[in-house]
mmCIF file of C-alpha atoms and ligand atoms in Angstrom:
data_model
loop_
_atom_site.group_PDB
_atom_site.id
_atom_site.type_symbol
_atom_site.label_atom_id
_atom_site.label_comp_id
_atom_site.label_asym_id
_atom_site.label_seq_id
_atom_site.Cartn_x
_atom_site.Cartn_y
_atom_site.Cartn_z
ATOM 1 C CA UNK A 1 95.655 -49.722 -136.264
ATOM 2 C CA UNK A 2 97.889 -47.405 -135.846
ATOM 3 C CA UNK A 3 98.720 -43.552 -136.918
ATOM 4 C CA UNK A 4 100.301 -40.195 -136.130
ATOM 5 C CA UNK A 5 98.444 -36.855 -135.769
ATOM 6 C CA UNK A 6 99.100 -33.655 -135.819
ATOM 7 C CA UNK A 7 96.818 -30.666 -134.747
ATOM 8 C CA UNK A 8 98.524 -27.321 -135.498
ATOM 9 C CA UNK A 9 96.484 -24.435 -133.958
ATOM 10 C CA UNK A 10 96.880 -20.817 -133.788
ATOM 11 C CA UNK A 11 99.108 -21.165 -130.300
ATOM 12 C CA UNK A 12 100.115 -24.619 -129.838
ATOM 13 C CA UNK A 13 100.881 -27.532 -131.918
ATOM 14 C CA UNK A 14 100.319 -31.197 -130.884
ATOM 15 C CA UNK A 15 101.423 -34.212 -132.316
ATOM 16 C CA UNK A 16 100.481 -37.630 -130.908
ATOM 17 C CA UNK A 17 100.455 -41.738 -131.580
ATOM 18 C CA UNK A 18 97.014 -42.884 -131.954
ATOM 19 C CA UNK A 19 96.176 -46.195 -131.758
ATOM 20 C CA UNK A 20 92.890 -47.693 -132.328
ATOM 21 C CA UNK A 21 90.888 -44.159 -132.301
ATOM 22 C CA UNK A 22 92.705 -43.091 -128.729
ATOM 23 C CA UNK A 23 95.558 -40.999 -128.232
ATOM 24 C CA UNK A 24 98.206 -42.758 -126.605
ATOM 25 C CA UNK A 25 100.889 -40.573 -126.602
ATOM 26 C CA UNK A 26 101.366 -37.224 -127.160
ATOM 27 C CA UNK A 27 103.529 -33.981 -127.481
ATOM 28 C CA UNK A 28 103.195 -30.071 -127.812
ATOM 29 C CA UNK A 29 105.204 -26.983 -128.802
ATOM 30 C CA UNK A 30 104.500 -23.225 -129.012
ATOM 31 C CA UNK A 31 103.093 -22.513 -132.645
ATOM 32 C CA UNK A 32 104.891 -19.475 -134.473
ATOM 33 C CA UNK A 33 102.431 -17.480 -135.688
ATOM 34 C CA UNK A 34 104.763 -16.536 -138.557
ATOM 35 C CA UNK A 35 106.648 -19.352 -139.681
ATOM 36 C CA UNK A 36 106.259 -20.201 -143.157
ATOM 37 C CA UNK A 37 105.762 -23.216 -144.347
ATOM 38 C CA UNK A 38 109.457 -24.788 -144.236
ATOM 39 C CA UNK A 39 109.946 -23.580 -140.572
ATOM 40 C CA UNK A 40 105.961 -25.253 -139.322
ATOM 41 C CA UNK A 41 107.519 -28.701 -141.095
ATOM 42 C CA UNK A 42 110.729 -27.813 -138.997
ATOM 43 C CA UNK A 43 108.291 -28.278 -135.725
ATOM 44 C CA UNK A 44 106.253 -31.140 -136.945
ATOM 45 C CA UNK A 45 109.440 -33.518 -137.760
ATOM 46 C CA UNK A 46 110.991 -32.448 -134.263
ATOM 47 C CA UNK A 47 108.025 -33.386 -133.002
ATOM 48 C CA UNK A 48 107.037 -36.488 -134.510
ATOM 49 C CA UNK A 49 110.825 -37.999 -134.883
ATOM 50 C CA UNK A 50 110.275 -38.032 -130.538
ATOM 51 C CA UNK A 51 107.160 -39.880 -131.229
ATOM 52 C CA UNK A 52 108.939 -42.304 -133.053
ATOM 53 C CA UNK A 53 107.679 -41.611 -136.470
ATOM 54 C CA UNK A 54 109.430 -42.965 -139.610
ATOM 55 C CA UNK A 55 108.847 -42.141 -143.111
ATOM 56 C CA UNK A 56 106.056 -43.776 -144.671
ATOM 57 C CA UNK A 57 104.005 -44.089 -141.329
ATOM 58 C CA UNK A 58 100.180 -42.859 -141.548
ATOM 59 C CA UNK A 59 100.130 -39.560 -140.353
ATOM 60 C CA UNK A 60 96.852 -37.205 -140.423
ATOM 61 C CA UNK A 61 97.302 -33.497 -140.067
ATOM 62 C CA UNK A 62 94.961 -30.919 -138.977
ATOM 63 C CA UNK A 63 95.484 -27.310 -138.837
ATOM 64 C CA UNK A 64 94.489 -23.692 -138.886
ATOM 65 C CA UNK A 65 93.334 -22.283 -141.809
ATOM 66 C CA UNK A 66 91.607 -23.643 -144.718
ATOM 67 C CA UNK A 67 92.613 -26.349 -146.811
ATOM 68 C CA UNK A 68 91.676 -26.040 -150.448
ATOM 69 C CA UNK A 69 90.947 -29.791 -152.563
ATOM 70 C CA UNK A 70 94.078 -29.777 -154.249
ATOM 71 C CA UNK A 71 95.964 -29.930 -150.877
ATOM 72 C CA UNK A 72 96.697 -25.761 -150.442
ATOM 73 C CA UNK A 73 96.600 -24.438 -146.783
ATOM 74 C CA UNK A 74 95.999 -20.661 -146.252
ATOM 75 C CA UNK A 75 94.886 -18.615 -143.541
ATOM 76 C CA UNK A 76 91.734 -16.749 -143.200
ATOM 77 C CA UNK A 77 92.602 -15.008 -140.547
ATOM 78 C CA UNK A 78 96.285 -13.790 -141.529
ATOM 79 C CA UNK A 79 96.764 -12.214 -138.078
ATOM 80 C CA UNK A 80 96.865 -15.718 -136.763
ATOM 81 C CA UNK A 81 98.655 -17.129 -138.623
ATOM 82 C CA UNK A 82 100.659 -14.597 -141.079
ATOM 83 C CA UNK A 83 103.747 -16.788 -142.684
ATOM 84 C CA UNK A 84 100.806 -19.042 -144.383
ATOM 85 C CA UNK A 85 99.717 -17.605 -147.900
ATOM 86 C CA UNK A 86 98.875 -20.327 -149.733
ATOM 87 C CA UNK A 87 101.296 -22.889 -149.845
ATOM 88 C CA UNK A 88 101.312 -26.584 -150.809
ATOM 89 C CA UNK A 89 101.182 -28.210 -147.646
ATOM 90 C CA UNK A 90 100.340 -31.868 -148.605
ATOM 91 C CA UNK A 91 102.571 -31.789 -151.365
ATOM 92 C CA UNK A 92 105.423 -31.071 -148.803
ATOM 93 C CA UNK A 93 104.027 -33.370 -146.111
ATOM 94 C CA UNK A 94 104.077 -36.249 -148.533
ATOM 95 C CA UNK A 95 108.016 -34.982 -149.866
ATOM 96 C CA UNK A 96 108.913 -35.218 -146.212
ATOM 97 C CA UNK A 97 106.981 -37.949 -144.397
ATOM 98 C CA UNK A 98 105.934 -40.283 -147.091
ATOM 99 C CA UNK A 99 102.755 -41.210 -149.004
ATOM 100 C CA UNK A 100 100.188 -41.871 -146.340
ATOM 101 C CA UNK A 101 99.455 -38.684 -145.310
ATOM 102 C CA UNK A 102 96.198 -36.459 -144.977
ATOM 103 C CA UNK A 103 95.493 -32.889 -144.171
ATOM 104 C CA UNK A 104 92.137 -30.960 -143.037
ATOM 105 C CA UNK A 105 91.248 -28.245 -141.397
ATOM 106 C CA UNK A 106 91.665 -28.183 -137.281
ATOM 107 C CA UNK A 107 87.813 -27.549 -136.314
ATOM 108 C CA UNK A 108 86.717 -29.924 -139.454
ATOM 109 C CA UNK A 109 88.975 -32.244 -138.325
ATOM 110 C CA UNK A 110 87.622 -31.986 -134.358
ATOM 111 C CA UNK A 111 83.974 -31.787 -135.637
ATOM 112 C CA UNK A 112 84.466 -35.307 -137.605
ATOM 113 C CA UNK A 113 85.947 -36.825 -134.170
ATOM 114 C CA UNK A 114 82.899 -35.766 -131.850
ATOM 115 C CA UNK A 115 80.188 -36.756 -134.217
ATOM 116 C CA UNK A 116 81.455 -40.335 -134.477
ATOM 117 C CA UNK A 117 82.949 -41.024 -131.187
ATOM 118 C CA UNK A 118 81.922 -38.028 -129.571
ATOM 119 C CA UNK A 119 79.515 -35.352 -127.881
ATOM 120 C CA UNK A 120 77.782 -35.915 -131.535
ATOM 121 C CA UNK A 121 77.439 -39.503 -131.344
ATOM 122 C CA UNK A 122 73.685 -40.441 -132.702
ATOM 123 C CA UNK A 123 72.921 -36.951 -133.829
ATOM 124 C CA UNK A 124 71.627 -36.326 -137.194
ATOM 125 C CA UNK A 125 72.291 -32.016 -137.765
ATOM 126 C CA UNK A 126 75.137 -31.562 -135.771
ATOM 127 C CA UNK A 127 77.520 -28.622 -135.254
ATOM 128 C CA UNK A 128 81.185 -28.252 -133.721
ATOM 129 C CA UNK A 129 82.693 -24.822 -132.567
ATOM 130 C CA UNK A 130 85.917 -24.659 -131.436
ATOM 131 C CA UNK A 131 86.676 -21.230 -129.068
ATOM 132 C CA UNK A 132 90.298 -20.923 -129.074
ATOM 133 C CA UNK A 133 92.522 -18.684 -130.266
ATOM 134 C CA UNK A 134 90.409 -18.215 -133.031
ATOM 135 C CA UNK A 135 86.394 -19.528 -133.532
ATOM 136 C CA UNK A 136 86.410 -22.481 -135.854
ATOM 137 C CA UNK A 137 83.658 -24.848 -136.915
ATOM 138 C CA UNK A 138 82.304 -27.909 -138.490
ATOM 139 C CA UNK A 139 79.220 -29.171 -139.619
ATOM 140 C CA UNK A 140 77.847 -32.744 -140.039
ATOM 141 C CA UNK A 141 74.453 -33.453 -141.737
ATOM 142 C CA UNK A 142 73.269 -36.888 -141.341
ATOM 143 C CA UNK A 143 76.956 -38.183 -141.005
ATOM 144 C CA UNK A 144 78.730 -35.824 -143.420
ATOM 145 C CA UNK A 145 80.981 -32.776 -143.164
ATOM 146 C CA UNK A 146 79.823 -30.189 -145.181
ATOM 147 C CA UNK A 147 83.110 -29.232 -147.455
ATOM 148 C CA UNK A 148 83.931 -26.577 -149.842
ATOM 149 C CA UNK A 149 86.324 -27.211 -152.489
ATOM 150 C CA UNK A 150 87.941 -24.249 -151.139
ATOM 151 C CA UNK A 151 87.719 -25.262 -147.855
ATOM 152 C CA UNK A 152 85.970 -22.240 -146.396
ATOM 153 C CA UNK A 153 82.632 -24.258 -145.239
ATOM 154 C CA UNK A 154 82.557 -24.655 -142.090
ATOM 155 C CA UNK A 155 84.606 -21.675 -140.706
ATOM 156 C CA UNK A 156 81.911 -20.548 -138.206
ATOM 157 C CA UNK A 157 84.317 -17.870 -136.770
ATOM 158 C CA UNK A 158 84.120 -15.680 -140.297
ATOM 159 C CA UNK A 159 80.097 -14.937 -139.845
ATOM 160 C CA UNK A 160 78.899 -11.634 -138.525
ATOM 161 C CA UNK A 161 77.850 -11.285 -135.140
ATOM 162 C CA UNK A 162 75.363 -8.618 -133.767
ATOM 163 C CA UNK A 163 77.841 -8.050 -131.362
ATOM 164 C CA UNK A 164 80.365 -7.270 -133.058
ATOM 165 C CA UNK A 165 82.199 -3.753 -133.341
ATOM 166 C CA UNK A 166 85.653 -4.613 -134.936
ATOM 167 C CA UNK A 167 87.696 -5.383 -137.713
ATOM 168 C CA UNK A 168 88.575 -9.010 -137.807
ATOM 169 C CA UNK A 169 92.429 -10.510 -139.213
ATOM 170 C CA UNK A 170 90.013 -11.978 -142.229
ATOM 171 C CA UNK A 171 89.572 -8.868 -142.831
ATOM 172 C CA UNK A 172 85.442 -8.579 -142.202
ATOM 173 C CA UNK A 173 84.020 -6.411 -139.720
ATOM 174 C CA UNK A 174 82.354 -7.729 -136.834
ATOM 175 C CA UNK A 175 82.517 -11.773 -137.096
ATOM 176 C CA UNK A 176 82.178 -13.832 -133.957
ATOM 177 C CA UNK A 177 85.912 -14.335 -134.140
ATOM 178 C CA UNK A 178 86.509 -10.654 -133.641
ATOM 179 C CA UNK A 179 84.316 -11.055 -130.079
ATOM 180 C CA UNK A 180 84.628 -14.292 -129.253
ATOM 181 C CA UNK A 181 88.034 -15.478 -129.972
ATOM 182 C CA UNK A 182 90.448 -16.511 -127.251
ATOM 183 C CA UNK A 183 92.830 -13.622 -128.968
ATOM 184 C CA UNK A 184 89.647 -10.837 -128.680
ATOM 185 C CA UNK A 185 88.903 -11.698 -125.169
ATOM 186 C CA UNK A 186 92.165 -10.865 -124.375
ATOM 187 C CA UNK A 187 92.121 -7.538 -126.122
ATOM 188 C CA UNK A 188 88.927 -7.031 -124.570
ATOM 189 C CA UNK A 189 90.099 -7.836 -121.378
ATOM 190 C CA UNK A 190 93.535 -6.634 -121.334
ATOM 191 C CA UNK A 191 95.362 -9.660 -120.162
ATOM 192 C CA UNK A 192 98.476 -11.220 -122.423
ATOM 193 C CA UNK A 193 95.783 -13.891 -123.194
ATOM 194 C CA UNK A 194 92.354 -15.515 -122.458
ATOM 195 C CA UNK A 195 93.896 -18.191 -119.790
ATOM 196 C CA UNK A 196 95.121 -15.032 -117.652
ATOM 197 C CA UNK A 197 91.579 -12.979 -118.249
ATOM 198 C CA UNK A 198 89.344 -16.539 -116.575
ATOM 199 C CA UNK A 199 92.209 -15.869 -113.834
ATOM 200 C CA UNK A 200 91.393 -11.743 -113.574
ATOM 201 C CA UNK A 201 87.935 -11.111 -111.253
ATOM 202 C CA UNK A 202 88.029 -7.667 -112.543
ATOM 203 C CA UNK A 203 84.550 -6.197 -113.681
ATOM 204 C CA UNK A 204 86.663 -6.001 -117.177
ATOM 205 C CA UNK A 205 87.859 -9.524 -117.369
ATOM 206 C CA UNK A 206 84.393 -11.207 -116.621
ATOM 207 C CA UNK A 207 82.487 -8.886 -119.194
ATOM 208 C CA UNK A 208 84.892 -9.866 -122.049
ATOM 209 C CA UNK A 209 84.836 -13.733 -121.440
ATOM 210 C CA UNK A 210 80.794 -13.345 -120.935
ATOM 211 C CA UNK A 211 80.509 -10.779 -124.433
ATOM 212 C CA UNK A 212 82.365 -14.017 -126.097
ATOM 213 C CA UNK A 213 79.717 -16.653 -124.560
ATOM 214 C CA UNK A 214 76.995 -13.997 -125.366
ATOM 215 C CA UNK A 215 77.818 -14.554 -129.516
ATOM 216 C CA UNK A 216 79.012 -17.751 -129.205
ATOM 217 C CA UNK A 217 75.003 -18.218 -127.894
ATOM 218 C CA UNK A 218 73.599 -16.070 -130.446
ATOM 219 C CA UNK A 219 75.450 -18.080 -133.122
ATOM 220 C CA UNK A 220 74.524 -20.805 -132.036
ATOM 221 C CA UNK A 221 70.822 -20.182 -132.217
ATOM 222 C CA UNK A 222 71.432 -19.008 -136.017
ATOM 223 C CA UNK A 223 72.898 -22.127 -137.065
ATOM 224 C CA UNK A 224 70.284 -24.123 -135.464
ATOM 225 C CA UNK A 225 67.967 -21.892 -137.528
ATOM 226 C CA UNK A 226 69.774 -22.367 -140.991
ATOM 227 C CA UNK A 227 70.597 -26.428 -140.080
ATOM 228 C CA UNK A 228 67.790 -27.789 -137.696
ATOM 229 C CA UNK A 229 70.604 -28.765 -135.362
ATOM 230 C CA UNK A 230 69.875 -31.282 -132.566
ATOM 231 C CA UNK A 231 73.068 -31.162 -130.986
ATOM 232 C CA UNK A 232 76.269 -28.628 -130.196
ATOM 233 C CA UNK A 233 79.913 -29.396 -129.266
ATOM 234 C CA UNK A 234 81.985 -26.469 -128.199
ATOM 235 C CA UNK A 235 86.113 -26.983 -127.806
ATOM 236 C CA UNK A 236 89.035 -25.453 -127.755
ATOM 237 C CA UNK A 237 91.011 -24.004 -124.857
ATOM 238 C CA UNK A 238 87.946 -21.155 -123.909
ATOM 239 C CA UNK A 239 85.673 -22.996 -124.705
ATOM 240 C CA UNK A 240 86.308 -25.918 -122.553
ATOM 241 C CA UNK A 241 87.654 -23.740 -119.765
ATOM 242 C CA UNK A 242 85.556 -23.708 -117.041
ATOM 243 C CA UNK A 243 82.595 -21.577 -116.497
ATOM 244 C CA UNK A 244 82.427 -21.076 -120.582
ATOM 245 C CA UNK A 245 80.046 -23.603 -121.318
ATOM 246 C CA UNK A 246 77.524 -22.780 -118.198
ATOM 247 C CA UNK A 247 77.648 -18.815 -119.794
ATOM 248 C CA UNK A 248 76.991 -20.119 -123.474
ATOM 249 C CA UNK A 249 73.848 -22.017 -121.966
ATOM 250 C CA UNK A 250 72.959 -19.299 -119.925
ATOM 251 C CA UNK A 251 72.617 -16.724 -123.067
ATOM 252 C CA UNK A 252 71.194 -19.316 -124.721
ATOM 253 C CA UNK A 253 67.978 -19.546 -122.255
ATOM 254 C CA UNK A 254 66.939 -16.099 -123.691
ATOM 255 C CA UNK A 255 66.307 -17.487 -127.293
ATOM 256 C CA UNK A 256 62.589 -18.746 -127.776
ATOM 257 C CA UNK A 257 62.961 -22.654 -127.335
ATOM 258 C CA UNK A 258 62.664 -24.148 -130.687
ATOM 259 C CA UNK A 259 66.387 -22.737 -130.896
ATOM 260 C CA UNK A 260 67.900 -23.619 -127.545
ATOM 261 C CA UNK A 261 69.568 -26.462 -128.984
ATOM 262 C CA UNK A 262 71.535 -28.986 -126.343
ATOM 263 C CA UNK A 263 75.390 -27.908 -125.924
ATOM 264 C CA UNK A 264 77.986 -29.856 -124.087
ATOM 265 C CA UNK A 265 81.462 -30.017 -124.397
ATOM 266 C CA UNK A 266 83.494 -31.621 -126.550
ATOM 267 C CA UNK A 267 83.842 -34.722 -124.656
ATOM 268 C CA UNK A 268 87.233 -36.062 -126.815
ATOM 269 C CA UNK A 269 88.164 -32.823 -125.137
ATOM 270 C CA UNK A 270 92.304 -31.770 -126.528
ATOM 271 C CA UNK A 271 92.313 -34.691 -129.095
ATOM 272 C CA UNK A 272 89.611 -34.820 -131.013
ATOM 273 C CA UNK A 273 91.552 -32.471 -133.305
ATOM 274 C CA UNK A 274 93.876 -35.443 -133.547
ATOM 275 C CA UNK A 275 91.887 -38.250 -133.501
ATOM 276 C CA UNK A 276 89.724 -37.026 -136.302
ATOM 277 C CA UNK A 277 93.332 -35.631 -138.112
ATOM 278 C CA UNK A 278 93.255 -39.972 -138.515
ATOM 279 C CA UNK A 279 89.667 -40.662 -139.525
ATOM 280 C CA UNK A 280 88.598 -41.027 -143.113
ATOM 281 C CA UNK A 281 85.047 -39.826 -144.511
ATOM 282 C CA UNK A 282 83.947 -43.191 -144.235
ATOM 283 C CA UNK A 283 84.438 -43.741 -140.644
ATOM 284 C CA UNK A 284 81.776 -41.707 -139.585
ATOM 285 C CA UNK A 285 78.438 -42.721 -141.471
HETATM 286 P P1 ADP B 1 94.877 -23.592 -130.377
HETATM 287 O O1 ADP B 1 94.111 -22.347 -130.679
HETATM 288 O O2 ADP B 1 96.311 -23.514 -130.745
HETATM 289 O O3 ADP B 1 94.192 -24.821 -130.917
HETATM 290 P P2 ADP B 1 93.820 -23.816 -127.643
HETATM 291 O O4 ADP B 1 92.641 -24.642 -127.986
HETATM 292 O O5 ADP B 1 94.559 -24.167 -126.385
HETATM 293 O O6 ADP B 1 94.932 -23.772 -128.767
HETATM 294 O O7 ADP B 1 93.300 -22.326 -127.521
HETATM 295 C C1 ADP B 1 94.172 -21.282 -127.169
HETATM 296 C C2 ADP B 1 93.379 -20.217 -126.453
HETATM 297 O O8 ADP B 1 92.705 -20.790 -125.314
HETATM 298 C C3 ADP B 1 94.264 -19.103 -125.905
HETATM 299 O O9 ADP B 1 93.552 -17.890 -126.027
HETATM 300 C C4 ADP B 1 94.449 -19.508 -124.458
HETATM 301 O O10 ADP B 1 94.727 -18.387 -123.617
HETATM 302 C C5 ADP B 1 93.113 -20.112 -124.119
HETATM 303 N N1 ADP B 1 93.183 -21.116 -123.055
HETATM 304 C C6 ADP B 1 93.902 -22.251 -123.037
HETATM 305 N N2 ADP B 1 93.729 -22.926 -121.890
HETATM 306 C C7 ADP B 1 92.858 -22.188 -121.150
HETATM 307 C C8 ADP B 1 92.272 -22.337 -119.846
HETATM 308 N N3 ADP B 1 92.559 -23.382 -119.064
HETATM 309 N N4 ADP B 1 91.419 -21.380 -119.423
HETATM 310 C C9 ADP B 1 91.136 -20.328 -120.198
HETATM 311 N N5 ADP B 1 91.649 -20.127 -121.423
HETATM 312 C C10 ADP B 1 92.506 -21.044 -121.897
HETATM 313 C C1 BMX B 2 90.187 -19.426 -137.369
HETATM 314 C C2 BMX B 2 90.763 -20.004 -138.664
HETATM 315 C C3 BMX B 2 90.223 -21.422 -138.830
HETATM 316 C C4 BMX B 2 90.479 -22.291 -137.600
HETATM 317 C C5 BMX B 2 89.920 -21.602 -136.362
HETATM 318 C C6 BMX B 2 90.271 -22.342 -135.087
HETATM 319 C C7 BMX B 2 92.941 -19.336 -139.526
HETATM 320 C C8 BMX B 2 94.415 -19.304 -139.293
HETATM 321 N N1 BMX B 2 92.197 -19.944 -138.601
HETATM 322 O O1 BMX B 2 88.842 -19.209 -137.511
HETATM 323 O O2 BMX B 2 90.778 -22.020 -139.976
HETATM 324 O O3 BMX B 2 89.868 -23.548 -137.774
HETATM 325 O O4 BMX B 2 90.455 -20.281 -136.265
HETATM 326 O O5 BMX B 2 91.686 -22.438 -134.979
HETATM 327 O O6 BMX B 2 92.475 -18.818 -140.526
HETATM 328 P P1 BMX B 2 92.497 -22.299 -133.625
HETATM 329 O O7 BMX B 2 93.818 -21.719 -133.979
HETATM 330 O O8 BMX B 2 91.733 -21.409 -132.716
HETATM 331 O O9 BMX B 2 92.604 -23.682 -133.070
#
């Protein structure tokens, strides 16, 4: 079989043939952080008319932002992603590209992926996070995603953390996305972004990326505590960039044991986003 994804994050958007559950092809563009609506369908049909995409194809979206039952997209974090209010982004996916389309959230989407093909495989209380540009999440219980019909669950990145000392875009104080986003390491560090702060070997540099591991590790332990979790996948651009993961695990050895759950990466690494953009409910139990 045969489909096209999308994965629209809060800095890049990636489109990509996928063919039998493996990316075979793929593309990527800057994402404007304030497009509306019209001008992020602008990028996607650029994008997947190079694929080859024709209307009526099956195409499964995931993006940034929560995606409400009826179809809505909105972000939580409007710093990220300001042009998006609540707009009806199936109903315009389906106007454009034809009936078989889908949309879900980016990390939901990612967290589906890895705990059928995935890091997750064979685990029963399983958790995603994505460490990107911002901190998203998903959660899979005995082969489910937990869903909201407002499509908050999930959205790990929106929870406090002890660490935190800030006002986050969602506008909470404090949440793990405020200290351990790709976009607050940078402000922490002082570099244009998180890629250039793992380059920096300033004193200033290392403590932001290891202040980020430090709550992703403390979160970590409090999800195991509310879900039993036997397994952890982190993602995303930080949190597959290397060094991360060894930090997380190392912050993670000063919990008591019962909650020093087993983390690895995400091993569908860039495209589980866009494989699991494809997969249906169904697929995974
Ligand atoms: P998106 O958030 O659009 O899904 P990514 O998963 O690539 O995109 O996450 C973007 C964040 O990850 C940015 O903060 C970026 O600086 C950071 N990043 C991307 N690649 C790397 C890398 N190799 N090393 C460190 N940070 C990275
Ligand atoms: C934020 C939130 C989530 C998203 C997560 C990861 C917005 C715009 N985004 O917590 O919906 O899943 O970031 O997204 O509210 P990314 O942009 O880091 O890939």
């Amino acid at each position: 079989t045969q489909g096209f994804a999308i994965d629209l994050g809060g800095t890049k958007t990636a489109a990509a043939v996928v063919t039998n559950g493996q990316v075979v092809a793929r593309l990527q563009a800057p994402t404007d952080g304030q497009a509306g609506l019209a001008q992020q369908l602008e990028t996607l049909a650029g994008l997947l008319s190079q694929l080859g995409f024709r209307r009526g194809d099956r195409l499964g979206t995931a993006v940034a932002g929560r995606i409400s039952a009826d179809g809505n997209w909105q972000a939580v974090n409007a710093a990220t992603l300001s042009g998006i209010g609540a707009e009806p982004l199936l109903a315009q996916l389906q106007d454009r590209f034809g009936p078989d389309v889908s949309v879900r959230n980016d990390a939901a989407a990612a967290a589906l992926a890895e705990a059928r093909k995935g890091a997750g495989a064979g685990s029963a209380h399983f958790a995603y996070l994505t460490v990107s540009t911002g901190v998203g999440g998903g959660i899979v219980l005995n082969g489910r995603l937990l869903q909201s019909a407002n499509g908050l669950a999930g959205h790990l990145g929106f929870m406090s953390s002890p660490l935190g000392t800030a006002r986050c875009g969602s506008g909470r104080w404090g949440t793990v996305e405020s200290v351990a986003s790709g976009r607050a390491i940078a402000l922490a560090a002082g570099t244009p972004d998180a890629r250039a702060a793992f380059a920096d070997t300033s004193d200033r540099a290392r403590a932001a990326i290891d202040r980020s591991a430090a709550a992703v590790a403390r979160q970590i332990a409090d999800l195991t505590a509310l879900f039993g979790l036997d397994r952890v996948a982190i993602g995303g651009g930080v949190g597959l960039a290397p060094g991360y993961l060894l930090r997380v695990q190392s912050h993670l050895t000063s919990e008591p044991e019962l909650f020093r759950v087993p983390v690895n990466p995400a091993s569908l690494g860039q495209d589980s986003a866009l494989i699991g953009a494809l997969m249906t409910e169904e697929d995974i139990s």
